[in-house]
Amino acid sequence: MAEDKNDNAGGNRDQPSSDEAALSARLGSLDQRLSEIRDSRKLRTDQPGTESGDRAARASAMALGFRLSSELVAGVVVGAAIGWGFDRLLSTSPFGLIVFLLLGFTAGVVNVVRSAGVASRRR
C-alpha cells in the first residue's frame, strides 16, 4: 500500500494535472490583483501633506473637545460655588446649591453651544 502511494506521487510530479494548472493560474491572477492594490495604496499614502494634515486635524479636534468640556465643567463648578456661598450666607441649605448648580449647568451648556458654533449655523 505504501508502494502505491509512492508510485502515484512520482507520476504526478512529472505531469501537472489540470487542477494544479488551474490553481497556478488562480494564484497568478490573485498575485496580480494584490500587487495592483498595493500600488494604489502606496500612491495614496505617498501624497505629501496627508499624514501631517491628519495629525493636525486630530490635534485640532482634541483641542476643541477639551475646550468644550472645560467650559461645561467650569459652568457647573462656578454655579455650585455661588450656590454654596449663598447657602452659607443666608442659611438656606441646600436650596441655593441646587438652584445655582442647575443654573451653572444651563450656563455651561449655553457656552458649549456658542463655542461649538451650533447656534450660528442655524441662523
Coordinates of C-alpha atoms in Angstrom, one line a residue:
M1 CA 0.0 0.0 0.0
A2 CA 2.9 2.4 0.7
E3 CA 4.4 1.5 -2.6
D4 CA 1.2 2.5 -4.5
K5 CA 1.3 6.0 -2.9
N6 CA 4.9 6.5 -3.9
D7 CA 4.2 5.4 -7.5
N8 CA 1.2 7.8 -7.8
A9 CA 3.2 10.7 -6.3
G10 CA 6.1 10.2 -8.6
G11 CA 3.8 10.1 -11.7
N12 CA 2.0 13.3 -10.7
R13 CA 5.3 15.2 -10.3
D14 CA 6.2 14.8 -14.0
Q15 CA 2.9 15.8 -15.4
P16 CA 0.9 18.5 -13.6
S17 CA -2.7 17.8 -13.5
S18 CA -5.4 20.2 -14.7
D19 CA -6.3 21.0 -11.1
E20 CA -2.7 22.2 -10.5
A21 CA -2.7 24.2 -13.6
A22 CA -6.0 25.9 -12.7
L23 CA -4.7 26.6 -9.2
S24 CA -1.5 28.0 -10.6
A25 CA -3.5 30.3 -12.9
R26 CA -5.7 31.5 -10.0
L27 CA -2.7 32.2 -7.8
G28 CA -1.1 34.2 -10.6
S29 CA -4.3 36.2 -11.0
L30 CA -4.5 36.8 -7.3
D31 CA -0.9 37.9 -7.1
Q32 CA -1.5 40.4 -9.9
R33 CA -4.6 41.9 -8.2
L34 CA -2.8 42.1 -4.9
S35 CA 0.1 44.0 -6.4
E36 CA -2.3 46.4 -8.1
I37 CA -4.0 47.1 -4.8
R38 CA -0.6 47.6 -3.0
D39 CA 0.5 50.0 -5.7
S40 CA -2.7 52.1 -5.4
R41 CA -2.4 52.2 -1.6
K42 CA 1.2 53.2 -1.9
L43 CA 0.3 56.1 -4.2
R44 CA -2.4 57.3 -1.8
T45 CA -0.1 57.2 1.3
D46 CA 2.8 58.8 -0.6
Q47 CA 0.9 62.0 -1.2
P48 CA 2.6 64.9 0.6
G49 CA 0.9 66.6 3.5
T50 CA -1.6 63.8 4.1
E51 CA -0.1 62.5 7.2
S52 CA 0.6 65.9 8.8
G53 CA -2.9 67.0 7.8
D54 CA -4.4 64.1 9.7
R55 CA -2.3 64.8 12.7
A56 CA -3.3 68.5 12.7
A57 CA -6.9 67.6 12.3
R58 CA -6.8 65.2 15.2
A59 CA -5.0 67.7 17.4
S60 CA -7.5 70.4 16.5
A61 CA -10.4 68.2 17.2
M62 CA -8.9 67.2 20.6
A63 CA -8.3 70.8 21.5
L64 CA -11.9 71.7 20.7
G65 CA -13.1 68.8 22.8
F66 CA -11.0 69.8 25.8
R67 CA -12.2 73.4 25.4
L68 CA -15.9 72.5 25.2
S69 CA -15.7 70.1 28.1
S70 CA -13.8 72.6 30.3
E71 CA -16.4 75.2 29.6
L72 CA -19.2 72.8 30.7
V73 CA -17.3 71.8 33.8
A74 CA -16.4 75.4 34.7
G75 CA -20.1 76.5 34.4
V76 CA -21.2 73.7 36.8
V77 CA -18.4 74.4 39.3
V78 CA -19.0 78.1 39.3
G79 CA -22.7 77.6 39.8
A80 CA -22.1 75.2 42.6
A81 CA -19.7 77.6 44.3
I82 CA -22.1 80.5 44.1
G83 CA -24.9 78.3 45.4
W84 CA -22.8 77.1 48.3
G85 CA -21.8 80.7 49.1
F86 CA -25.5 81.8 49.2
D87 CA -26.4 78.8 51.4
R88 CA -23.6 79.7 53.7
L89 CA -24.6 83.4 53.9
L90 CA -28.3 83.0 54.1
S91 CA -28.6 79.6 55.8
T92 CA -30.8 78.2 53.1
S93 CA -29.0 74.9 52.7
P94 CA -29.4 73.0 50.2
F95 CA -31.7 75.1 48.1
G96 CA -29.2 77.7 46.9
L97 CA -26.7 75.0 45.9
I98 CA -29.4 73.1 44.0
V99 CA -30.7 76.2 42.2
F100 CA -27.3 77.6 41.3
L101 CA -26.0 74.2 40.3
L102 CA -28.8 73.9 37.8
L103 CA -28.2 77.5 36.6
G104 CA -24.4 76.7 36.2
F105 CA -25.2 73.6 34.2
T106 CA -27.5 75.7 31.9
A107 CA -24.9 78.4 31.5
G108 CA -22.3 75.7 30.7
V109 CA -24.4 74.1 28.0
V110 CA -25.1 77.5 26.5
N111 CA -21.4 78.3 26.4
V112 CA -20.7 74.9 24.8
V113 CA -23.3 75.6 22.1
R114 CA -21.9 79.0 21.4
S115 CA -18.3 77.8 21.3
A116 CA -19.2 74.9 19.0
G117 CA -20.9 77.3 16.6
V118 CA -24.2 75.3 16.5
A119 CA -26.3 78.4 17.2
S120 CA -24.6 80.5 14.5
R121 CA -25.1 77.7 11.8
R122 CA -28.8 77.7 12.3
R123 CA -29.2 81.4 11.6

